[in-house]
């Protein structure tokens, strides 16, 4: 049956030919009815389309830039109506507490300059408290704020952990409240900001509870990266290197040549030693990383296809990261996993000795660890067993075959 709307009510119409003049609207959904001697069964096929924007901008917290408040709206008429309206905009903001210490006054000034009715909730968003309790704490405050789930997206400002927790909380509130991601670390800028995953840790396992709900928008402003410690820049470069090794030789060569400069300048324009080159390399590297990440994620947001190149470095690292919390950052654990897999590739004849050495040297140049004493054969075997269990018994191990191919 096709499902058609006639005078505000939906009706089932048998067959494919519909006279469009006699109906208001034809749904993309279909229903199928099957009658046997055991009874009737109905099958519903209903495509759900998600639209979300990833926008790079400058001066996100400049009061004259309304991207943070209105950049997620795609309908020009709706945008115009809001701009003309006297009704104040309301926003609930969850921000990592360390980010709040640096940008709290600027954020408050921004919201007040734009006459926003707001609630800012600073939270410690670390891997140790990435839990359902934290998500419920957010939801309690969201509920007290009496948020309108259709017009008032929750804003998450922080690293990947912050965006994961807020995303899950938003997906639970009234079954799905839109949310906006504002990444403030390099890792979240090129990784968490562009996908649809949300989640919290559970039963001592990383992201065991979660949902695939993309944000309404992700707003990226590289200037946030300038206040990130050097180690955390390095941490983000690991995910960038992952995309380079899997998909883009040019990005690998850029990181190999300019990695140290990107660390020194923190992805900012630099007037001293490096001149104009630093911002050029920074915007090139982030753009390639985001584009290649989106290419892999967009057709497979729900991870139905298990052939996922973006899982490189994520086979053993989740167990390692949870085991040694909080000593390794996410990207550091991923890099240790990647360096091991580079050796696996070399042993399997997929990488030459020279390519292997170049990759390991690049990792060291990006100030990333390539080994950890807890990365044991026992941990590797257990992780691969778990992997088999979660992927229906299929062996799925993304490996580099040369530089920039997998």
mmCIF file of C-alpha atoms in Angstrom:
data_model
loop_
_atom_site.group_PDB
_atom_site.id
_atom_site.type_symbol
_atom_site.label_atom_id
_atom_site.label_comp_id
_atom_site.label_asym_id
_atom_site.label_seq_id
_atom_site.Cartn_x
_atom_site.Cartn_y
_atom_site.Cartn_z
ATOM 1 C CA UNK A 1 0.000 0.000 0.000
ATOM 2 C CA UNK A 2 1.013 3.580 -0.618
ATOM 3 C CA UNK A 3 0.115 5.974 2.191
ATOM 4 C CA UNK A 4 -1.599 9.149 1.021
ATOM 5 C CA UNK A 5 -3.026 12.121 2.866
ATOM 6 C CA UNK A 6 -6.523 13.241 1.927
ATOM 7 C CA UNK A 7 -8.215 16.077 3.886
ATOM 8 C CA UNK A 8 -5.793 15.804 6.837
ATOM 9 C CA UNK A 9 -6.069 12.060 7.268
ATOM 10 C CA UNK A 10 -3.806 9.256 6.021
ATOM 11 C CA UNK A 11 -5.225 6.397 3.937
ATOM 12 C CA UNK A 12 -3.763 3.214 2.445
ATOM 13 C CA UNK A 13 -4.028 2.959 -1.340
ATOM 14 C CA UNK A 14 -3.338 -0.334 -3.047
ATOM 15 C CA UNK A 15 -0.994 -0.358 -6.038
ATOM 16 C CA UNK A 16 1.618 2.003 -7.401
ATOM 17 C CA UNK A 17 -0.481 4.365 -9.510
ATOM 18 C CA UNK A 18 -1.775 7.307 -7.496
ATOM 19 C CA UNK A 19 -3.669 10.215 -9.004
ATOM 20 C CA UNK A 20 -1.687 13.078 -7.449
ATOM 21 C CA UNK A 21 -4.536 15.547 -8.170
ATOM 22 C CA UNK A 22 -6.898 13.775 -5.768
ATOM 23 C CA UNK A 23 -4.532 13.636 -2.771
ATOM 24 C CA UNK A 24 -2.751 16.274 -0.660
ATOM 25 C CA UNK A 25 0.466 14.344 -0.196
ATOM 26 C CA UNK A 26 2.041 10.925 -0.851
ATOM 27 C CA UNK A 27 4.313 9.582 1.880
ATOM 28 C CA UNK A 28 7.663 7.975 1.122
ATOM 29 C CA UNK A 29 6.560 5.241 3.549
ATOM 30 C CA UNK A 30 4.935 2.021 2.334
ATOM 31 C CA UNK A 31 3.061 -0.711 4.142
ATOM 32 C CA UNK A 32 2.718 -4.339 3.112
ATOM 33 C CA UNK A 33 0.026 -6.740 4.269
ATOM 34 C CA UNK A 34 0.425 -10.482 4.212
ATOM 35 C CA UNK A 35 -2.422 -12.860 5.078
ATOM 36 C CA UNK A 36 -1.793 -16.556 5.763
ATOM 37 C CA UNK A 37 -3.834 -19.215 7.528
ATOM 38 C CA UNK A 38 -1.911 -18.333 10.709
ATOM 39 C CA UNK A 39 -2.988 -14.688 10.664
ATOM 40 C CA UNK A 40 -2.134 -11.312 9.192
ATOM 41 C CA UNK A 41 1.206 -9.507 9.320
ATOM 42 C CA UNK A 42 1.968 -5.908 8.422
ATOM 43 C CA UNK A 43 5.388 -4.657 7.376
ATOM 44 C CA UNK A 44 6.115 -0.944 7.435
ATOM 45 C CA UNK A 45 8.980 0.542 5.425
ATOM 46 C CA UNK A 46 9.477 4.142 6.465
ATOM 47 C CA UNK A 47 12.557 6.046 5.331
ATOM 48 C CA UNK A 48 13.785 8.568 7.874
ATOM 49 C CA UNK A 49 15.905 11.404 6.528
ATOM 50 C CA UNK A 50 18.318 13.250 8.779
ATOM 51 C CA UNK A 51 19.654 16.605 7.676
ATOM 52 C CA UNK A 52 22.475 18.215 9.604
ATOM 53 C CA UNK A 53 24.981 20.939 8.886
ATOM 54 C CA UNK A 54 28.668 21.082 9.681
ATOM 55 C CA UNK A 55 29.712 24.730 9.446
ATOM 56 C CA UNK A 56 33.163 26.250 9.837
ATOM 57 C CA UNK A 57 32.944 29.817 11.071
ATOM 58 C CA UNK A 58 35.132 32.510 12.646
ATOM 59 C CA UNK A 59 34.272 34.406 15.822
ATOM 60 C CA UNK A 60 31.453 32.092 16.907
ATOM 61 C CA UNK A 61 31.155 33.999 20.210
ATOM 62 C CA UNK A 62 31.264 37.440 18.574
ATOM 63 C CA UNK A 63 27.872 39.037 19.468
ATOM 64 C CA UNK A 64 27.402 40.152 15.842
ATOM 65 C CA UNK A 65 27.661 36.511 14.614
ATOM 66 C CA UNK A 66 24.283 34.789 15.049
ATOM 67 C CA UNK A 67 25.479 31.359 13.809
ATOM 68 C CA UNK A 68 25.337 29.812 17.295
ATOM 69 C CA UNK A 69 21.693 30.837 17.729
ATOM 70 C CA UNK A 70 20.283 30.569 14.212
ATOM 71 C CA UNK A 71 22.855 28.746 12.050
ATOM 72 C CA UNK A 72 20.996 25.418 12.327
ATOM 73 C CA UNK A 73 17.820 26.756 10.665
ATOM 74 C CA UNK A 74 17.545 25.750 7.003
ATOM 75 C CA UNK A 75 14.167 27.324 6.143
ATOM 76 C CA UNK A 76 14.674 30.983 4.994
ATOM 77 C CA UNK A 77 11.101 31.943 5.946
ATOM 78 C CA UNK A 78 11.472 30.566 9.476
ATOM 79 C CA UNK A 79 14.773 32.440 9.818
ATOM 80 C CA UNK A 80 13.188 35.707 8.733
ATOM 81 C CA UNK A 81 10.247 35.240 11.125
ATOM 82 C CA UNK A 82 12.594 34.657 14.088
ATOM 83 C CA UNK A 83 14.700 37.718 13.217
ATOM 84 C CA UNK A 84 11.573 39.903 13.020
ATOM 85 C CA UNK A 85 9.949 38.467 16.141
ATOM 86 C CA UNK A 86 10.071 40.275 19.503
ATOM 87 C CA UNK A 87 9.958 36.937 21.329
ATOM 88 C CA UNK A 88 13.294 36.292 23.059
ATOM 89 C CA UNK A 89 15.362 33.282 21.988
ATOM 90 C CA UNK A 90 15.797 30.659 24.756
ATOM 91 C CA UNK A 91 18.824 28.357 24.954
ATOM 92 C CA UNK A 92 20.037 25.681 27.348
ATOM 93 C CA UNK A 93 23.828 25.344 27.164
ATOM 94 C CA UNK A 94 25.900 22.469 28.570
ATOM 95 C CA UNK A 95 29.587 23.369 28.639
ATOM 96 C CA UNK A 96 32.630 21.486 29.857
ATOM 97 C CA UNK A 97 33.669 23.118 33.161
ATOM 98 C CA UNK A 98 37.264 23.696 32.039
ATOM 99 C CA UNK A 99 36.059 25.320 28.837
ATOM 100 C CA UNK A 100 33.671 27.415 30.954
ATOM 101 C CA UNK A 101 36.591 28.752 33.010
ATOM 102 C CA UNK A 102 38.165 30.095 29.816
ATOM 103 C CA UNK A 103 35.136 31.099 27.725
ATOM 104 C CA UNK A 104 32.368 31.506 30.352
ATOM 105 C CA UNK A 105 32.457 35.344 30.454
ATOM 106 C CA UNK A 106 32.578 35.551 26.637
ATOM 107 C CA UNK A 107 29.647 33.133 26.293
ATOM 108 C CA UNK A 108 27.585 35.037 28.869
ATOM 109 C CA UNK A 109 28.301 38.364 27.128
ATOM 110 C CA UNK A 110 27.311 36.808 23.791
ATOM 111 C CA UNK A 111 23.964 35.500 25.104
ATOM 112 C CA UNK A 112 23.151 38.754 26.918
ATOM 113 C CA UNK A 113 24.079 40.934 23.927
ATOM 114 C CA UNK A 114 21.573 38.899 21.880
ATOM 115 C CA UNK A 115 18.839 39.108 24.598
ATOM 116 C CA UNK A 116 18.776 35.337 25.031
ATOM 117 C CA UNK A 117 16.940 33.752 27.968
ATOM 118 C CA UNK A 118 19.541 31.160 28.932
ATOM 119 C CA UNK A 119 20.737 28.571 31.383
ATOM 120 C CA UNK A 120 24.419 27.589 31.325
ATOM 121 C CA UNK A 121 25.308 24.272 32.942
ATOM 122 C CA UNK A 122 29.081 23.766 33.429
ATOM 123 C CA UNK A 123 29.934 20.088 33.943
ATOM 124 C CA UNK A 124 33.076 18.000 34.395
ATOM 125 C CA UNK A 125 32.880 15.989 31.161
ATOM 126 C CA UNK A 126 35.656 13.443 31.421
ATOM 127 C CA UNK A 127 35.789 9.780 30.422
ATOM 128 C CA UNK A 128 35.411 8.810 34.125
ATOM 129 C CA UNK A 129 32.031 10.523 34.503
ATOM 130 C CA UNK A 130 30.738 9.787 31.012
ATOM 131 C CA UNK A 131 27.772 8.015 32.550
ATOM 132 C CA UNK A 132 23.996 7.724 32.550
ATOM 133 C CA UNK A 133 24.009 9.624 35.871
ATOM 134 C CA UNK A 134 25.574 12.653 34.150
ATOM 135 C CA UNK A 135 23.042 12.439 31.294
ATOM 136 C CA UNK A 136 20.141 12.297 33.799
ATOM 137 C CA UNK A 137 21.575 15.255 35.698
ATOM 138 C CA UNK A 138 21.469 17.268 32.446
ATOM 139 C CA UNK A 139 17.908 16.096 31.737
ATOM 140 C CA UNK A 140 16.692 17.218 35.143
ATOM 141 C CA UNK A 141 17.919 20.760 34.476
ATOM 142 C CA UNK A 142 16.606 20.706 30.896
ATOM 143 C CA UNK A 143 13.197 19.743 32.267
ATOM 144 C CA UNK A 144 13.280 22.554 34.858
ATOM 145 C CA UNK A 145 14.165 25.011 32.090
ATOM 146 C CA UNK A 146 10.915 23.905 30.340
ATOM 147 C CA UNK A 147 12.619 23.589 26.981
ATOM 148 C CA UNK A 148 10.540 23.607 23.787
ATOM 149 C CA UNK A 149 11.873 20.595 21.911
ATOM 150 C CA UNK A 150 10.831 21.909 18.491
ATOM 151 C CA UNK A 151 12.451 25.321 18.511
ATOM 152 C CA UNK A 152 15.073 25.365 21.279
ATOM 153 C CA UNK A 153 18.054 23.092 20.569
ATOM 154 C CA UNK A 154 20.327 22.189 23.475
ATOM 155 C CA UNK A 155 23.859 23.483 22.859
ATOM 156 C CA UNK A 156 26.893 21.336 23.803
ATOM 157 C CA UNK A 157 30.216 23.168 24.053
ATOM 158 C CA UNK A 158 33.291 21.071 24.818
ATOM 159 C CA UNK A 159 35.207 18.010 23.728
ATOM 160 C CA UNK A 160 33.940 14.716 22.362
ATOM 161 C CA UNK A 161 32.852 13.405 25.779
ATOM 162 C CA UNK A 162 30.671 16.474 26.369
ATOM 163 C CA UNK A 163 29.065 16.147 22.920
ATOM 164 C CA UNK A 164 28.453 12.400 23.368
ATOM 165 C CA UNK A 165 26.698 12.840 26.741
ATOM 166 C CA UNK A 166 24.610 15.838 25.661
ATOM 167 C CA UNK A 167 23.687 14.093 22.398
ATOM 168 C CA UNK A 168 22.394 11.073 24.304
ATOM 169 C CA UNK A 169 20.501 13.269 26.798
ATOM 170 C CA UNK A 170 18.900 15.201 23.903
ATOM 171 C CA UNK A 171 17.904 11.973 22.143
ATOM 172 C CA UNK A 172 16.094 10.848 25.322
ATOM 173 C CA UNK A 173 14.292 14.092 26.169
ATOM 174 C CA UNK A 174 10.778 13.996 24.680
ATOM 175 C CA UNK A 175 12.151 11.148 22.497
ATOM 176 C CA UNK A 176 14.316 13.507 20.442
ATOM 177 C CA UNK A 177 15.244 17.097 21.088
ATOM 178 C CA UNK A 178 17.556 18.792 18.592
ATOM 179 C CA UNK A 179 21.026 19.648 19.822
ATOM 180 C CA UNK A 180 24.008 21.604 18.517
ATOM 181 C CA UNK A 181 27.661 20.604 18.808
ATOM 182 C CA UNK A 182 30.402 23.159 19.355
ATOM 183 C CA UNK A 183 33.723 21.273 19.550
ATOM 184 C CA UNK A 184 36.511 22.929 21.517
ATOM 185 C CA UNK A 185 39.231 20.284 21.120
ATOM 186 C CA UNK A 186 40.976 19.225 17.923
ATOM 187 C CA UNK A 187 39.786 15.631 18.390
ATOM 188 C CA UNK A 188 36.119 16.598 18.586
ATOM 189 C CA UNK A 189 36.547 19.182 15.807
ATOM 190 C CA UNK A 190 37.387 16.559 13.192
ATOM 191 C CA UNK A 191 35.743 13.481 14.723
ATOM 192 C CA UNK A 192 32.793 13.772 17.133
ATOM 193 C CA UNK A 193 31.409 16.882 15.432
ATOM 194 C CA UNK A 194 30.775 15.249 12.058
ATOM 195 C CA UNK A 195 29.074 11.943 12.950
ATOM 196 C CA UNK A 196 25.763 10.833 14.462
ATOM 197 C CA UNK A 197 26.936 8.817 17.459
ATOM 198 C CA UNK A 198 26.021 9.684 21.027
ATOM 199 C CA UNK A 199 26.719 7.621 24.109
ATOM 200 C CA UNK A 200 27.930 7.018 27.635
ATOM 201 C CA UNK A 201 30.120 4.335 29.196
ATOM 202 C CA UNK A 202 28.373 1.445 30.943
ATOM 203 C CA UNK A 203 29.433 -1.785 32.691
ATOM 204 C CA UNK A 204 33.055 -0.633 32.372
ATOM 205 C CA UNK A 205 32.731 -0.594 28.563
ATOM 206 C CA UNK A 206 33.213 2.426 26.359
ATOM 207 C CA UNK A 207 30.009 3.871 24.835
ATOM 208 C CA UNK A 208 27.946 0.767 25.574
ATOM 209 C CA UNK A 209 24.763 2.848 25.865
ATOM 210 C CA UNK A 210 23.960 5.277 23.096
ATOM 211 C CA UNK A 211 21.935 6.232 20.056
ATOM 212 C CA UNK A 212 22.563 7.280 16.474
ATOM 213 C CA UNK A 213 21.086 10.783 16.502
ATOM 214 C CA UNK A 214 22.997 13.430 14.536
ATOM 215 C CA UNK A 215 22.983 17.028 15.777
ATOM 216 C CA UNK A 216 20.883 19.689 14.047
ATOM 217 C CA UNK A 217 24.237 21.344 13.338
ATOM 218 C CA UNK A 218 27.899 21.367 14.320
ATOM 219 C CA UNK A 219 29.626 24.748 14.442
ATOM 220 C CA UNK A 220 33.396 24.680 14.116
ATOM 221 C CA UNK A 221 35.639 27.559 15.107
ATOM 222 C CA UNK A 222 39.382 26.835 15.046
ATOM 223 C CA UNK A 223 40.106 29.664 17.495
ATOM 224 C CA UNK A 224 38.903 27.429 20.384
ATOM 225 C CA UNK A 225 41.926 25.188 19.729
ATOM 226 C CA UNK A 226 44.386 27.899 20.835
ATOM 227 C CA UNK A 227 43.555 27.302 24.518
ATOM 228 C CA UNK A 228 43.980 23.514 24.264
ATOM 229 C CA UNK A 229 47.161 22.044 25.857
ATOM 230 C CA UNK A 230 49.767 20.703 23.424
ATOM 231 C CA UNK A 231 49.143 17.088 24.447
ATOM 232 C CA UNK A 232 45.476 17.456 23.472
ATOM 233 C CA UNK A 233 46.419 18.848 20.048
ATOM 234 C CA UNK A 234 48.577 15.765 19.593
ATOM 235 C CA UNK A 235 45.603 13.673 20.714
ATOM 236 C CA UNK A 236 43.473 15.141 17.895
ATOM 237 C CA UNK A 237 46.221 14.636 15.327
ATOM 238 C CA UNK A 238 45.884 10.862 15.924
ATOM 239 C CA UNK A 239 42.340 10.809 14.466
ATOM 240 C CA UNK A 240 43.557 12.997 11.611
ATOM 241 C CA UNK A 241 46.379 10.539 10.947
ATOM 242 C CA UNK A 242 43.819 7.713 10.976
ATOM 243 C CA UNK A 243 41.954 9.306 8.045
ATOM 244 C CA UNK A 244 45.248 10.011 6.279
ATOM 245 C CA UNK A 245 46.416 6.383 6.510
ATOM 246 C CA UNK A 246 43.053 4.973 5.462
ATOM 247 C CA UNK A 247 42.137 7.374 2.665
ATOM 248 C CA UNK A 248 44.383 10.300 1.827
ATOM 249 C CA UNK A 249 48.087 10.157 1.053
ATOM 250 C CA UNK A 250 48.187 13.969 0.647
ATOM 251 C CA UNK A 251 46.992 14.420 4.234
ATOM 252 C CA UNK A 252 49.627 11.936 5.434
ATOM 253 C CA UNK A 253 52.367 13.902 3.664
ATOM 254 C CA UNK A 254 51.003 17.157 5.093
ATOM 255 C CA UNK A 255 51.145 15.733 8.649
ATOM 256 C CA UNK A 256 54.567 14.225 8.002
ATOM 257 C CA UNK A 257 55.927 17.576 6.835
ATOM 258 C CA UNK A 258 53.990 20.102 8.927
ATOM 259 C CA UNK A 259 52.912 18.127 12.022
ATOM 260 C CA UNK A 260 55.422 19.865 14.284
ATOM 261 C CA UNK A 261 54.349 23.298 13.027
ATOM 262 C CA UNK A 262 50.663 22.458 13.636
ATOM 263 C CA UNK A 263 51.569 21.477 17.208
ATOM 264 C CA UNK A 264 53.628 24.636 17.738
ATOM 265 C CA UNK A 265 51.007 27.016 16.318
ATOM 266 C CA UNK A 266 47.958 25.136 17.674
ATOM 267 C CA UNK A 267 46.271 25.436 14.279
ATOM 268 C CA UNK A 268 46.265 29.264 14.505
ATOM 269 C CA UNK A 269 47.601 31.974 12.205
ATOM 270 C CA UNK A 270 51.182 32.574 13.262
ATOM 271 C CA UNK A 271 53.111 35.794 12.670
ATOM 272 C CA UNK A 272 56.470 34.588 13.909
ATOM 273 C CA UNK A 273 58.481 31.629 12.702
ATOM 274 C CA UNK A 274 56.023 30.011 10.293
ATOM 275 C CA UNK A 275 54.221 32.998 8.800
ATOM 276 C CA UNK A 276 51.205 32.388 6.567
ATOM 277 C CA UNK A 277 52.010 28.673 6.141
ATOM 278 C CA UNK A 278 50.576 27.689 9.512
ATOM 279 C CA UNK A 279 46.962 28.720 8.893
ATOM 280 C CA UNK A 280 47.114 27.340 5.343
ATOM 281 C CA UNK A 281 48.307 23.931 6.601
ATOM 282 C CA UNK A 282 45.773 24.022 9.480
ATOM 283 C CA UNK A 283 42.737 24.725 7.295
ATOM 284 C CA UNK A 284 43.904 22.233 4.651
ATOM 285 C CA UNK A 285 44.441 19.460 7.219
ATOM 286 C CA UNK A 286 41.123 19.991 9.018
ATOM 287 C CA UNK A 287 39.181 20.268 5.759
ATOM 288 C CA UNK A 288 40.614 17.014 4.340
ATOM 289 C CA UNK A 289 40.060 15.209 7.667
ATOM 290 C CA UNK A 290 36.423 16.364 7.881
ATOM 291 C CA UNK A 291 35.682 15.651 4.199
ATOM 292 C CA UNK A 292 37.139 12.133 4.316
ATOM 293 C CA UNK A 293 35.349 11.446 7.618
ATOM 294 C CA UNK A 294 32.001 12.613 6.175
ATOM 295 C CA UNK A 295 32.523 10.483 3.051
ATOM 296 C CA UNK A 296 32.770 7.405 5.268
ATOM 297 C CA UNK A 297 30.049 8.317 7.777
ATOM 298 C CA UNK A 298 27.259 9.868 5.659
ATOM 299 C CA UNK A 299 26.303 6.682 3.734
ATOM 300 C CA UNK A 300 26.614 4.556 6.884
ATOM 301 C CA UNK A 301 25.380 6.677 9.810
ATOM 302 C CA UNK A 302 23.735 3.680 11.476
ATOM 303 C CA UNK A 303 26.778 1.439 10.947
ATOM 304 C CA UNK A 304 24.757 -1.176 9.044
ATOM 305 C CA UNK A 305 27.828 -1.848 6.904
ATOM 306 C CA UNK A 306 30.601 -3.383 8.995
ATOM 307 C CA UNK A 307 33.337 -2.556 6.454
ATOM 308 C CA UNK A 308 34.203 0.653 8.258
ATOM 309 C CA UNK A 309 37.574 2.234 7.517
ATOM 310 C CA UNK A 310 36.956 4.730 10.346
ATOM 311 C CA UNK A 311 37.303 1.822 12.800
ATOM 312 C CA UNK A 312 41.062 1.721 12.159
ATOM 313 C CA UNK A 313 42.764 2.129 15.522
ATOM 314 C CA UNK A 314 39.500 1.338 17.331
ATOM 315 C CA UNK A 315 39.698 -2.438 17.654
ATOM 316 C CA UNK A 316 41.824 -2.774 20.784
ATOM 317 C CA UNK A 317 42.059 0.857 21.914
ATOM 318 C CA UNK A 318 38.619 1.021 23.677
ATOM 319 C CA UNK A 319 39.630 -1.781 26.076
ATOM 320 C CA UNK A 320 43.094 -0.276 26.568
ATOM 321 C CA UNK A 321 41.670 3.196 27.221
ATOM 322 C CA UNK A 322 39.166 1.918 29.817
ATOM 323 C CA UNK A 323 41.787 -0.309 31.484
ATOM 324 C CA UNK A 324 44.301 2.481 32.121
ATOM 325 C CA UNK A 325 41.896 5.402 32.733
ATOM 326 C CA UNK A 326 42.755 8.253 33.036
ATOM 327 C CA UNK A 327 46.379 7.857 31.932
ATOM 328 C CA UNK A 328 45.779 7.687 28.150
ATOM 329 C CA UNK A 329 43.744 10.141 26.105
ATOM 330 C CA UNK A 330 41.434 8.703 23.424
ATOM 331 C CA UNK A 331 43.664 9.633 20.484
ATOM 332 C CA UNK A 332 46.744 8.276 22.271
ATOM 333 C CA UNK A 333 45.068 4.884 22.787
ATOM 334 C CA UNK A 334 43.921 4.936 19.137
ATOM 335 C CA UNK A 335 47.484 5.652 18.002
ATOM 336 C CA UNK A 336 48.915 2.726 19.992
ATOM 337 C CA UNK A 337 46.314 0.494 18.321
ATOM 338 C CA UNK A 338 47.187 1.968 14.882
ATOM 339 C CA UNK A 339 50.925 1.476 15.361
ATOM 340 C CA UNK A 340 50.323 -2.190 16.250
ATOM 341 C CA UNK A 341 48.112 -2.602 13.147
ATOM 342 C CA UNK A 342 50.818 -0.993 11.001
ATOM 343 C CA UNK A 343 53.122 -3.831 12.118
ATOM 344 C CA UNK A 344 50.320 -6.348 11.390
ATOM 345 C CA UNK A 345 50.063 -4.831 7.891
ATOM 346 C CA UNK A 346 53.812 -5.058 7.387
ATOM 347 C CA UNK A 347 53.958 -8.678 8.620
ATOM 348 C CA UNK A 348 51.072 -9.514 6.248
ATOM 349 C CA UNK A 349 52.986 -8.069 3.302
ATOM 350 C CA UNK A 350 50.587 -5.128 2.847
ATOM 351 C CA UNK A 351 53.126 -2.422 3.775
ATOM 352 C CA UNK A 352 56.785 -2.120 2.849
ATOM 353 C CA UNK A 353 59.457 -1.683 5.540
ATOM 354 C CA UNK A 354 59.980 1.892 4.346
ATOM 355 C CA UNK A 355 56.249 2.729 4.571
ATOM 356 C CA UNK A 356 56.076 1.203 8.046
ATOM 357 C CA UNK A 357 59.051 3.295 9.215
ATOM 358 C CA UNK A 358 57.596 6.472 7.687
ATOM 359 C CA UNK A 359 54.285 5.956 9.490
ATOM 360 C CA UNK A 360 55.910 5.241 12.872
ATOM 361 C CA UNK A 361 58.266 8.250 12.440
ATOM 362 C CA UNK A 362 55.277 10.448 11.615
ATOM 363 C CA UNK A 363 53.487 9.257 14.794
ATOM 364 C CA UNK A 364 56.566 10.039 16.893
ATOM 365 C CA UNK A 365 56.820 13.440 15.169
ATOM 366 C CA UNK A 366 53.209 14.152 16.176
ATOM 367 C CA UNK A 367 54.292 13.354 19.778
ATOM 368 C CA UNK A 368 52.003 10.331 19.989
ATOM 369 C CA UNK A 369 52.765 7.132 21.953
ATOM 370 C CA UNK A 370 53.332 4.023 19.815
ATOM 371 C CA UNK A 371 53.462 1.442 22.618
ATOM 372 C CA UNK A 372 51.994 0.770 26.071
ATOM 373 C CA UNK A 373 52.855 -1.941 28.567
ATOM 374 C CA UNK A 374 49.152 -2.777 29.083
ATOM 375 C CA UNK A 375 48.721 -3.432 25.338
ATOM 376 C CA UNK A 376 49.270 -7.143 25.888
ATOM 377 C CA UNK A 377 48.557 -10.202 23.740
ATOM 378 C CA UNK A 378 45.800 -11.080 26.214
ATOM 379 C CA UNK A 379 44.140 -7.681 25.716
ATOM 380 C CA UNK A 380 44.471 -8.014 21.914
ATOM 381 C CA UNK A 381 42.894 -11.478 21.862
ATOM 382 C CA UNK A 382 40.029 -10.493 24.153
ATOM 383 C CA UNK A 383 39.304 -7.370 22.086
ATOM 384 C CA UNK A 384 39.278 -9.327 18.828
ATOM 385 C CA UNK A 385 36.933 -11.949 20.362
ATOM 386 C CA UNK A 386 34.562 -9.157 21.470
ATOM 387 C CA UNK A 387 34.815 -7.677 18.010
ATOM 388 C CA UNK A 388 33.767 -10.973 16.414
ATOM 389 C CA UNK A 389 30.807 -11.178 18.773
ATOM 390 C CA UNK A 390 29.604 -7.655 17.887
ATOM 391 C CA UNK A 391 30.041 -8.082 14.136
ATOM 392 C CA UNK A 392 28.069 -11.299 13.738
ATOM 393 C CA UNK A 393 31.146 -13.514 13.548
ATOM 394 C CA UNK A 394 32.661 -11.575 10.646
ATOM 395 C CA UNK A 395 36.345 -10.715 10.833
ATOM 396 C CA UNK A 396 36.580 -7.002 10.144
ATOM 397 C CA UNK A 397 39.990 -5.391 10.577
ATOM 398 C CA UNK A 398 40.770 -2.250 8.557
ATOM 399 C CA UNK A 399 44.456 -2.227 7.574
ATOM 400 C CA UNK A 400 46.611 0.168 5.556
ATOM 401 C CA UNK A 401 47.926 -1.103 2.195
ATOM 402 C CA UNK A 402 50.445 1.596 1.388
ATOM 403 C CA UNK A 403 50.113 5.244 2.405
ATOM 404 C CA UNK A 404 46.570 6.575 2.119
ATOM 405 C CA UNK A 405 44.892 3.332 1.045
ATOM 406 C CA UNK A 406 43.266 0.553 3.037
#
